[in-house]
Structure formats: structure tokens, C-alpha cells
Amino acid sequence: ETGVTQSPTHLIKTRGQQVTLRCSSQSGHNTVSWYQQALGQGPQFIFQYYREEENGRGNFPPRFSGLQFPNYSSELNVNALELDDSALYLCASSSGPQAEAFFGQGTRLTVV
Amino acid sequence: LAKTTQPISMDSYEGQEVNITCSHNNIATNDYITWYQQFPSQGPRFIIQGYKTKVTNEVASLFIPADRKSSTLSLPRVSLSDTAVYYCLVGEAYNTDKLIFGTGTRLQVFP
């Protein structure tokens, strides 16, 4: 157990819909990073939030957006879902952008 | 960021030592080598990190030759619960804003 919790654990959405995934960071952590992991692939960095501000972004389109709250929990929002968005979405929290990251168990999103 | 190359898969039996080698020919002077373990439907878990020579912890050892162009993760006496995907990453010490995962090495341990 890392203390990083994600909800929901599983989700099925229809193409074109919007989805919000949630992450509660480990106590004392102010940094949250989001990753997308397609089946059989390694996790791909989406973006990172540090003290409520975006602190780096990977090669993902603007329909992937995020938010970090004052308690450092975070949301990942994906608009206009596409079939290729089906993946395991992982959240990792750390005590800073250059500190060890602890991953949650992920949210399995299926787009049909 | 340095690209890494690992075997796609490896098989072993319980009680054996497993060595997974990672190639990183373009490693930079400031780069560290970090290994993560991932079980199905779980997030990756940090195993070990090193810069040069040898690092050992309660889980594994990491061997890095002098030229640092490769590294070897050594798992002593594996058990069935070590069946997982192992990722080798190269970059700044923790680099949490840009962890670059490849496809990893799928280790299957048989009884």
C-alpha cells in the first residue's frame, strides 16, 4: 500500500463522452503526476501538478486536462473520449517534483 | 533522455537468481538508473536506483559497469510472487515529472 488512492477502479464510457478520474495523494505529498498505460505498454507521462500548478506535460492533446486542489488531491479530465483512450490511468504522488514517486493502483478506463 | 533496451520477456524457476540487463548507450553524466516493478493492474513500484558500481537493498542488487552503458538488475532466489514486469529507466535522480517507461521485461517465474 502506497497511500495513493484512485477512484473509480473501473469505468466504461462511450466514445465522445467526458470522464473525470480522481487521485488522493499520500499524506505530506504536494506533487501529483498522471500516466496513461495502454495494454502491453509502459506508462506514458501525461502531466504533473505541483502545489496546484501544472509543472510539466507530456505529448497528450488539450482534451486531457487536470486540476490539483488545495489538499493536493487531483483530477484528470478527458473530453471527447476516443477508443484509443482505453487504458489504465495511473496517478503518482511525491513530496516534490524531484522526489520518489509512489503510484496508486490505477483506474481502468474502457471506451466503447 | 537516454533510451533503454531490455529483453521483452524472461522465464525462471523458483529459487533461481534472475539477472535482467538493460542497455542505455546514450546515458548522460547526470543520469541515474532506476528500476521499477509492476504487477498486473497495479502501479509501478520503485525497486532500486544507482549511479555506478553496485547497489544492494533488501529486494535486489543493481550492477553498473564503469562505462555505465548498461546495467543489470539481479533478483536473488526468485519466488512466484516476483512474476511481474520490470522497467529500467534512465534520467535524473527521481525525475518524477518525466519518467520515461519503455515496454519493460516480463518475468515469469514457474514453480
mmCIF file of C-alpha atoms in Angstrom:
data_model
loop_
_atom_site.group_PDB
_atom_site.id
_atom_site.type_symbol
_atom_site.label_atom_id
_atom_site.label_comp_id
_atom_site.label_asym_id
_atom_site.label_seq_id
_atom_site.Cartn_x
_atom_site.Cartn_y
_atom_site.Cartn_z
ATOM 1 C CA GLU A 1 0.000 0.000 0.000
ATOM 2 C CA THR A 2 1.406 3.357 -1.063
ATOM 3 C CA GLY A 3 -1.252 5.603 0.444
ATOM 4 C CA VAL A 4 -2.195 6.858 -3.022
ATOM 5 C CA THR A 5 -5.811 6.086 -3.808
ATOM 6 C CA GLN A 6 -7.597 6.383 -7.124
ATOM 7 C CA SER A 7 -11.266 6.292 -7.969
ATOM 8 C CA PRO A 8 -13.079 4.716 -9.575
ATOM 9 C CA THR A 9 -11.178 1.466 -10.089
ATOM 10 C CA HIS A 10 -13.007 0.630 -13.298
ATOM 11 C CA LEU A 11 -15.059 2.713 -15.685
ATOM 12 C CA ILE A 12 -16.805 2.180 -19.014
ATOM 13 C CA LYS A 13 -17.627 5.181 -21.204
ATOM 14 C CA THR A 14 -18.955 5.738 -24.678
ATOM 15 C CA ARG A 15 -16.921 7.409 -27.409
ATOM 16 C CA GLY A 16 -17.443 11.164 -27.335
ATOM 17 C CA GLN A 17 -18.261 11.326 -23.631
ATOM 18 C CA GLN A 18 -16.228 13.037 -20.948
ATOM 19 C CA VAL A 19 -14.652 11.399 -17.906
ATOM 20 C CA THR A 20 -13.140 12.547 -14.613
ATOM 21 C CA LEU A 21 -10.689 10.407 -12.688
ATOM 22 C CA ARG A 22 -9.650 11.183 -9.137
ATOM 23 C CA CYS A 23 -6.493 10.730 -7.117
ATOM 24 C CA SER A 24 -5.802 11.262 -3.433
ATOM 25 C CA SER A 25 -2.128 11.798 -2.816
ATOM 26 C CA GLN A 26 -0.152 10.297 0.035
ATOM 27 C CA SER A 27 -0.135 12.365 3.215
ATOM 28 C CA GLY A 28 2.542 15.056 3.072
ATOM 29 C CA HIS A 29 2.874 14.927 -0.720
ATOM 30 C CA ASN A 30 2.340 18.073 -2.781
ATOM 31 C CA THR A 31 3.043 16.709 -6.256
ATOM 32 C CA VAL A 32 0.836 14.505 -8.407
ATOM 33 C CA SER A 33 1.722 13.023 -11.787
ATOM 34 C CA TRP A 34 -0.647 11.261 -14.161
ATOM 35 C CA TYR A 35 0.242 8.463 -16.566
ATOM 36 C CA GLN A 36 -1.617 6.538 -19.258
ATOM 37 C CA GLN A 37 -0.764 2.874 -19.728
ATOM 38 C CA ALA A 38 -2.133 1.098 -22.771
ATOM 39 C CA LEU A 39 -2.288 -2.674 -22.731
ATOM 40 C CA GLY A 40 1.166 -4.218 -23.088
ATOM 41 C CA GLN A 41 2.941 -0.852 -22.938
ATOM 42 C CA GLY A 42 4.787 1.055 -20.265
ATOM 43 C CA PRO A 43 3.156 4.072 -18.593
ATOM 44 C CA GLN A 44 3.289 7.323 -20.582
ATOM 45 C CA PHE A 45 3.545 10.654 -18.764
ATOM 46 C CA ILE A 46 0.511 12.914 -19.216
ATOM 47 C CA PHE A 47 1.215 15.839 -16.868
ATOM 48 C CA GLN A 48 2.273 16.778 -13.380
ATOM 49 C CA TYR A 49 0.823 19.157 -10.810
ATOM 50 C CA TYR A 50 2.930 20.761 -8.102
ATOM 51 C CA ARG A 51 1.235 22.926 -5.473
ATOM 52 C CA GLU A 52 -1.871 23.363 -7.637
ATOM 53 C CA GLU A 53 0.021 24.439 -10.776
ATOM 54 C CA GLU A 54 0.793 22.367 -13.859
ATOM 55 C CA ASN A 55 4.511 21.559 -13.774
ATOM 56 C CA GLY A 56 5.173 19.703 -16.992
ATOM 57 C CA ARG A 57 3.179 17.993 -19.687
ATOM 58 C CA GLY A 58 3.771 15.050 -21.961
ATOM 59 C CA ASN A 59 2.688 14.603 -25.551
ATOM 60 C CA PHE A 60 -1.063 14.497 -24.978
ATOM 61 C CA PRO A 61 -3.745 16.657 -26.674
ATOM 62 C CA PRO A 62 -5.529 19.503 -24.836
ATOM 63 C CA ARG A 63 -8.626 17.364 -24.286
ATOM 64 C CA PHE A 64 -6.584 15.816 -21.460
ATOM 65 C CA SER A 65 -6.715 18.327 -18.643
ATOM 66 C CA GLY A 66 -6.164 18.282 -14.929
ATOM 67 C CA LEU A 67 -6.589 20.020 -11.664
ATOM 68 C CA GLN A 68 -4.974 19.911 -8.246
ATOM 69 C CA PHE A 69 -6.847 21.005 -5.150
ATOM 70 C CA PRO A 70 -5.525 22.777 -2.018
ATOM 71 C CA ASN A 71 -5.347 19.400 -0.231
ATOM 72 C CA TYR A 72 -3.169 18.228 -3.160
ATOM 73 C CA SER A 73 -5.639 15.673 -4.421
ATOM 74 C CA SER A 74 -6.019 15.768 -8.179
ATOM 75 C CA GLU A 75 -8.371 15.138 -11.054
ATOM 76 C CA LEU A 76 -7.719 14.062 -14.622
ATOM 77 C CA ASN A 77 -10.373 15.056 -17.126
ATOM 78 C CA VAL A 78 -10.623 13.677 -20.625
ATOM 79 C CA ASN A 79 -13.069 15.194 -23.096
ATOM 80 C CA ALA A 80 -14.390 13.759 -26.349
ATOM 81 C CA LEU A 81 -13.287 10.240 -25.490
ATOM 82 C CA GLU A 82 -11.820 8.113 -28.260
ATOM 83 C CA LEU A 83 -11.486 4.354 -28.414
ATOM 84 C CA ASP A 84 -7.687 4.696 -28.070
ATOM 85 C CA ASP A 85 -8.160 6.362 -24.691
ATOM 86 C CA SER A 86 -8.935 2.926 -23.272
ATOM 87 C CA ALA A 87 -6.106 2.318 -20.822
ATOM 88 C CA LEU A 88 -5.034 2.082 -17.218
ATOM 89 C CA TYR A 89 -4.654 5.605 -15.823
ATOM 90 C CA LEU A 90 -2.107 5.866 -13.050
ATOM 91 C CA CYS A 91 -1.575 8.586 -10.532
ATOM 92 C CA ALA A 92 1.692 9.009 -8.637
ATOM 93 C CA SER A 93 2.338 11.333 -5.734
ATOM 94 C CA SER A 94 5.618 12.599 -4.341
ATOM 95 C CA SER A 95 6.899 15.092 -1.807
ATOM 96 C CA GLY A 96 8.236 17.241 -4.628
ATOM 97 C CA PRO A 97 8.855 17.173 -8.402
ATOM 98 C CA GLN A 98 12.252 15.573 -7.862
ATOM 99 C CA ALA A 99 11.335 13.102 -5.151
ATOM 100 C CA GLU A 100 10.453 9.418 -5.302
ATOM 101 C CA ALA A 101 7.031 8.798 -6.851
ATOM 102 C CA PHE A 102 4.514 6.425 -5.287
ATOM 103 C CA PHE A 103 1.875 5.057 -7.630
ATOM 104 C CA GLY A 104 -1.740 4.255 -6.983
ATOM 105 C CA GLN A 105 -3.412 1.129 -8.342
ATOM 106 C CA GLY A 106 -4.910 2.958 -11.270
ATOM 107 C CA THR A 107 -8.263 3.400 -12.938
ATOM 108 C CA ARG A 108 -9.084 1.059 -15.803
ATOM 109 C CA LEU A 109 -10.989 3.076 -18.427
ATOM 110 C CA THR A 110 -12.727 1.310 -21.272
ATOM 111 C CA VAL A 111 -14.158 3.381 -24.119
ATOM 112 C CA VAL A 112 -16.727 1.626 -26.281
ATOM 113 C CA LEU B 1 16.733 11.406 -22.238
ATOM 114 C CA ALA B 2 18.614 8.182 -22.793
ATOM 115 C CA LYS B 3 16.703 5.371 -24.493
ATOM 116 C CA THR B 4 16.797 1.956 -22.843
ATOM 117 C CA THR B 5 16.629 -1.527 -24.329
ATOM 118 C CA GLN B 6 15.584 -4.583 -22.333
ATOM 119 C CA PRO B 7 14.587 -8.132 -23.217
ATOM 120 C CA ILE B 8 10.857 -8.413 -23.800
ATOM 121 C CA SER B 9 10.457 -11.449 -21.582
ATOM 122 C CA MET B 10 12.307 -13.899 -19.362
ATOM 123 C CA ASP B 11 11.374 -17.169 -17.692
ATOM 124 C CA SER B 12 12.780 -18.568 -14.471
ATOM 125 C CA TYR B 13 12.042 -21.109 -11.769
ATOM 126 C CA GLU B 14 11.543 -20.556 -8.090
ATOM 127 C CA GLY B 15 14.768 -20.309 -6.135
ATOM 128 C CA GLN B 16 16.900 -19.242 -9.081
ATOM 129 C CA GLU B 17 18.738 -15.966 -9.433
ATOM 130 C CA VAL B 18 17.436 -13.773 -12.235
ATOM 131 C CA ASN B 19 19.522 -11.142 -13.999
ATOM 132 C CA ILE B 20 17.812 -8.628 -16.274
ATOM 133 C CA THR B 21 20.121 -6.485 -18.364
ATOM 134 C CA CYS B 22 19.284 -3.044 -19.662
ATOM 135 C CA SER B 23 21.221 -1.240 -22.377
ATOM 136 C CA HIS B 24 21.469 2.566 -22.268
ATOM 137 C CA ASN B 25 24.252 3.592 -24.625
ATOM 138 C CA ASN B 26 23.447 7.312 -24.547
ATOM 139 C CA ILE B 27 23.324 7.740 -20.781
ATOM 140 C CA ALA B 28 24.261 11.266 -19.702
ATOM 141 C CA THR B 29 26.685 12.205 -16.961
ATOM 142 C CA ASN B 30 23.912 13.309 -14.605
ATOM 143 C CA ASP B 31 21.644 10.332 -15.260
ATOM 144 C CA TYR B 32 20.779 7.692 -12.711
ATOM 145 C CA ILE B 33 19.488 4.194 -13.455
ATOM 146 C CA THR B 34 16.242 3.229 -11.783
ATOM 147 C CA TRP B 35 14.273 0.008 -11.854
ATOM 148 C CA TYR B 36 10.554 -0.350 -11.233
ATOM 149 C CA GLN B 37 8.390 -3.443 -10.770
ATOM 150 C CA GLN B 38 4.773 -3.644 -11.865
ATOM 151 C CA PHE B 39 2.206 -6.319 -11.103
ATOM 152 C CA PRO B 40 -0.939 -6.642 -13.256
ATOM 153 C CA SER B 41 -3.500 -3.899 -12.616
ATOM 154 C CA GLN B 42 -1.229 -2.114 -10.162
ATOM 155 C CA GLY B 43 1.018 0.907 -10.422
ATOM 156 C CA PRO B 44 4.793 0.554 -10.791
ATOM 157 C CA ARG B 45 6.814 0.226 -7.609
ATOM 158 C CA PHE B 46 10.349 1.568 -7.144
ATOM 159 C CA ILE B 47 12.859 -1.261 -6.634
ATOM 160 C CA ILE B 48 16.342 0.195 -6.765
ATOM 161 C CA GLN B 49 18.383 3.078 -8.107
ATOM 162 C CA GLY B 50 22.066 3.545 -8.754
ATOM 163 C CA TYR B 51 24.648 5.718 -10.448
ATOM 164 C CA LYS B 52 27.716 3.484 -10.695
ATOM 165 C CA THR B 53 29.265 0.207 -9.482
ATOM 166 C CA LYS B 54 26.933 -1.807 -7.266
ATOM 167 C CA VAL B 55 23.889 -1.022 -5.164
ATOM 168 C CA THR B 56 22.113 -3.561 -2.982
ATOM 169 C CA ASN B 57 18.949 -3.382 -0.939
ATOM 170 C CA GLU B 58 16.635 -5.921 0.668
ATOM 171 C CA VAL B 59 14.945 -6.675 -2.645
ATOM 172 C CA ALA B 60 17.613 -6.620 -5.358
ATOM 173 C CA SER B 61 21.083 -5.682 -6.496
ATOM 174 C CA LEU B 62 21.995 -3.357 -9.318
ATOM 175 C CA PHE B 63 25.284 -3.747 -11.150
ATOM 176 C CA ILE B 64 26.590 -0.885 -13.273
ATOM 177 C CA PRO B 65 29.882 -1.213 -15.173
ATOM 178 C CA ALA B 66 32.374 1.609 -15.369
ATOM 179 C CA ASP B 67 31.170 2.857 -18.772
ATOM 180 C CA ARG B 68 27.541 2.948 -17.485
ATOM 181 C CA LYS B 69 26.205 1.957 -20.910
ATOM 182 C CA SER B 70 24.341 -0.960 -19.418
ATOM 183 C CA SER B 71 23.087 -2.177 -16.074
ATOM 184 C CA THR B 72 21.903 -5.458 -14.607
ATOM 185 C CA LEU B 73 19.116 -5.935 -12.109
ATOM 186 C CA SER B 74 19.720 -9.058 -10.055
ATOM 187 C CA LEU B 75 16.894 -10.742 -8.156
ATOM 188 C CA PRO B 76 18.202 -13.427 -5.794
ATOM 189 C CA ARG B 77 16.201 -16.626 -5.302
ATOM 190 C CA VAL B 78 13.009 -15.549 -7.061
ATOM 191 C CA SER B 79 9.604 -16.761 -5.972
ATOM 192 C CA LEU B 80 6.270 -16.955 -7.775
ATOM 193 C CA SER B 81 5.397 -13.525 -6.387
ATOM 194 C CA ASP B 82 8.257 -11.982 -8.368
ATOM 195 C CA THR B 83 6.321 -12.597 -11.583
ATOM 196 C CA ALA B 84 5.892 -9.065 -12.898
ATOM 197 C CA VAL B 85 7.063 -6.555 -15.486
ATOM 198 C CA TYR B 86 10.373 -4.858 -14.710
ATOM 199 C CA TYR B 87 11.197 -1.451 -16.158
ATOM 200 C CA CYS B 88 14.617 0.132 -16.488
ATOM 201 C CA LEU B 89 14.604 3.941 -16.558
ATOM 202 C CA VAL B 90 17.440 6.368 -17.089
ATOM 203 C CA GLY B 91 17.256 10.014 -16.109
ATOM 204 C CA GLU B 92 17.641 12.482 -13.271
ATOM 205 C CA ALA B 93 17.599 11.018 -9.771
ATOM 206 C CA TYR B 94 13.831 10.709 -9.462
ATOM 207 C CA ASN B 95 12.650 12.762 -12.373
ATOM 208 C CA THR B 96 9.013 12.408 -11.445
ATOM 209 C CA ASP B 97 7.916 14.981 -13.987
ATOM 210 C CA LYS B 98 9.194 12.911 -16.866
ATOM 211 C CA LEU B 99 9.548 9.252 -16.004
ATOM 212 C CA ILE B 100 10.061 7.538 -19.351
ATOM 213 C CA PHE B 101 8.973 3.916 -19.282
ATOM 214 C CA GLY B 102 9.740 1.526 -22.112
ATOM 215 C CA THR B 103 7.863 -1.714 -22.614
ATOM 216 C CA GLY B 104 9.796 -3.435 -19.824
ATOM 217 C CA THR B 105 10.758 -7.076 -19.277
ATOM 218 C CA ARG B 106 8.010 -9.515 -18.421
ATOM 219 C CA LEU B 107 9.426 -12.008 -15.914
ATOM 220 C CA GLN B 108 7.527 -15.262 -15.465
ATOM 221 C CA VAL B 109 8.553 -17.439 -12.510
ATOM 222 C CA PHE B 110 7.492 -21.078 -12.604
ATOM 223 C CA PRO B 111 7.197 -23.471 -9.652
#
